[in-house]
XYZ file of C-alpha atoms in Angstrom:
124
model
C 0.000 0.000 0.000
C 2.932 2.351 0.748
C 4.212 1.928 -2.813
C 0.804 2.811 -4.283
C 0.541 5.921 -2.066
C 3.992 7.062 -3.187
C 3.108 6.514 -6.829
C -0.131 8.496 -6.343
C 1.913 11.445 -5.025
C 4.033 11.390 -8.182
C 0.930 11.116 -10.364
C -0.688 14.009 -8.495
C 2.219 16.321 -9.293
C 2.140 15.111 -12.894
C -1.580 15.898 -13.081
C -1.048 19.373 -11.593
C 1.680 19.921 -14.207
C -0.792 18.956 -16.944
C -3.286 21.450 -15.530
C -0.716 24.245 -15.452
C 0.313 23.442 -19.020
C -3.306 23.772 -20.142
C -3.775 27.092 -18.307
C -0.443 28.892 -18.742
C 0.504 30.121 -22.235
C 4.188 29.208 -21.865
C 6.027 26.769 -24.157
C 6.994 24.500 -21.254
C 6.107 20.784 -21.287
C 3.610 19.652 -18.669
C 6.108 17.164 -17.237
C 8.507 20.010 -16.451
C 5.822 21.848 -14.503
C 5.165 18.689 -12.494
C 8.858 18.070 -11.842
C 9.427 21.648 -10.719
C 6.452 21.507 -8.353
C 7.592 18.157 -6.949
C 11.101 19.552 -6.488
C 9.756 22.603 -4.654
C 7.567 20.409 -2.426
C 10.526 18.173 -1.563
C 12.962 21.050 -0.997
C 10.526 22.952 1.204
C 9.754 19.734 3.081
C 6.020 20.098 2.361
C 6.373 16.554 1.049
C 8.957 14.374 2.808
C 11.296 12.431 0.536
C 10.148 9.228 2.253
C 6.712 9.804 0.668
C 8.086 9.261 -2.868
C 11.439 7.521 -2.378
C 10.532 3.900 -3.109
C 8.273 4.660 -6.085
C 10.839 7.113 -7.483
C 13.621 4.541 -7.150
C 11.462 1.980 -8.938
C 10.716 4.390 -11.790
C 14.421 5.187 -12.131
C 15.246 1.477 -12.195
C 12.842 0.763 -15.053
C 13.610 3.945 -16.994
C 15.542 2.151 -19.781
C 12.462 0.030 -20.508
C 10.432 3.205 -20.969
C 12.660 4.176 -23.922
C 12.020 0.971 -25.892
C 8.792 2.147 -27.553
C 10.226 5.483 -28.769
C 13.314 3.677 -30.096
C 11.150 1.217 -32.015
C 9.164 4.145 -33.391
C 12.402 5.725 -34.663
C 13.258 2.517 -36.503
C 9.810 2.659 -38.097
C 10.555 6.218 -39.244
C 13.883 5.342 -40.856
C 12.739 6.544 -44.299
C 12.332 10.059 -42.875
C 15.595 9.926 -40.901
C 17.832 8.422 -43.603
C 18.587 11.682 -45.489
C 19.624 13.538 -42.323
C 21.076 10.806 -40.105
C 24.677 12.091 -40.155
C 23.903 15.725 -39.213
C 21.426 14.410 -36.654
C 24.083 12.140 -35.136
C 26.605 15.001 -34.969
C 23.983 17.241 -33.360
C 23.109 14.572 -30.769
C 26.778 14.012 -29.875
C 27.535 17.736 -29.623
C 24.451 18.529 -27.565
C 25.239 15.623 -25.229
C 28.806 16.836 -24.719
C 27.645 20.409 -24.118
C 25.090 19.137 -21.595
C 27.788 17.124 -19.779
C 30.161 20.089 -19.653
C 27.548 22.618 -18.522
C 26.124 20.205 -15.922
C 29.597 19.476 -14.577
C 30.502 23.159 -14.320
C 27.216 24.011 -12.588
C 27.737 21.107 -10.177
C 31.259 22.336 -9.385
C 29.929 25.819 -8.645
C 27.044 24.623 -6.484
C 28.818 21.904 -4.479
C 30.735 23.073 -1.436
C 34.468 22.608 -1.681
C 36.016 20.224 0.817
C 38.733 21.615 3.018
C 42.013 19.719 2.631
C 42.913 17.664 5.645
C 45.810 18.997 7.653
C 48.651 16.572 7.923
C 49.628 15.627 11.418
C 52.967 14.365 12.705
C 52.066 10.808 11.687
C 52.199 11.812 7.983
C 55.732 13.226 8.076
């Protein structure tokens, strides 16, 4: 029952995100609204992490399976992709590398730096 309750919390934020997407005239996907609201609820401790932890871990564990259908759909669209596959591949690789670099730099800025340990007499 705990797992179902946790999943319902996640679905509730997804549903609220869908509602905001329908009401607000911004070009932001509904899922992003839901994720932002869930993040705010977790950060402000309005919703404890324990209320979504197990269901969230499960969804992360099965995430690769969720990409199977879109991948199969791409194979079915090969006739449309064939003329532009090389530029598309270059674009995917470049955007992935840029995302890695930007994410790493932002993480370095936001994470506190560890103080180096002072060496005692036993390290001389």
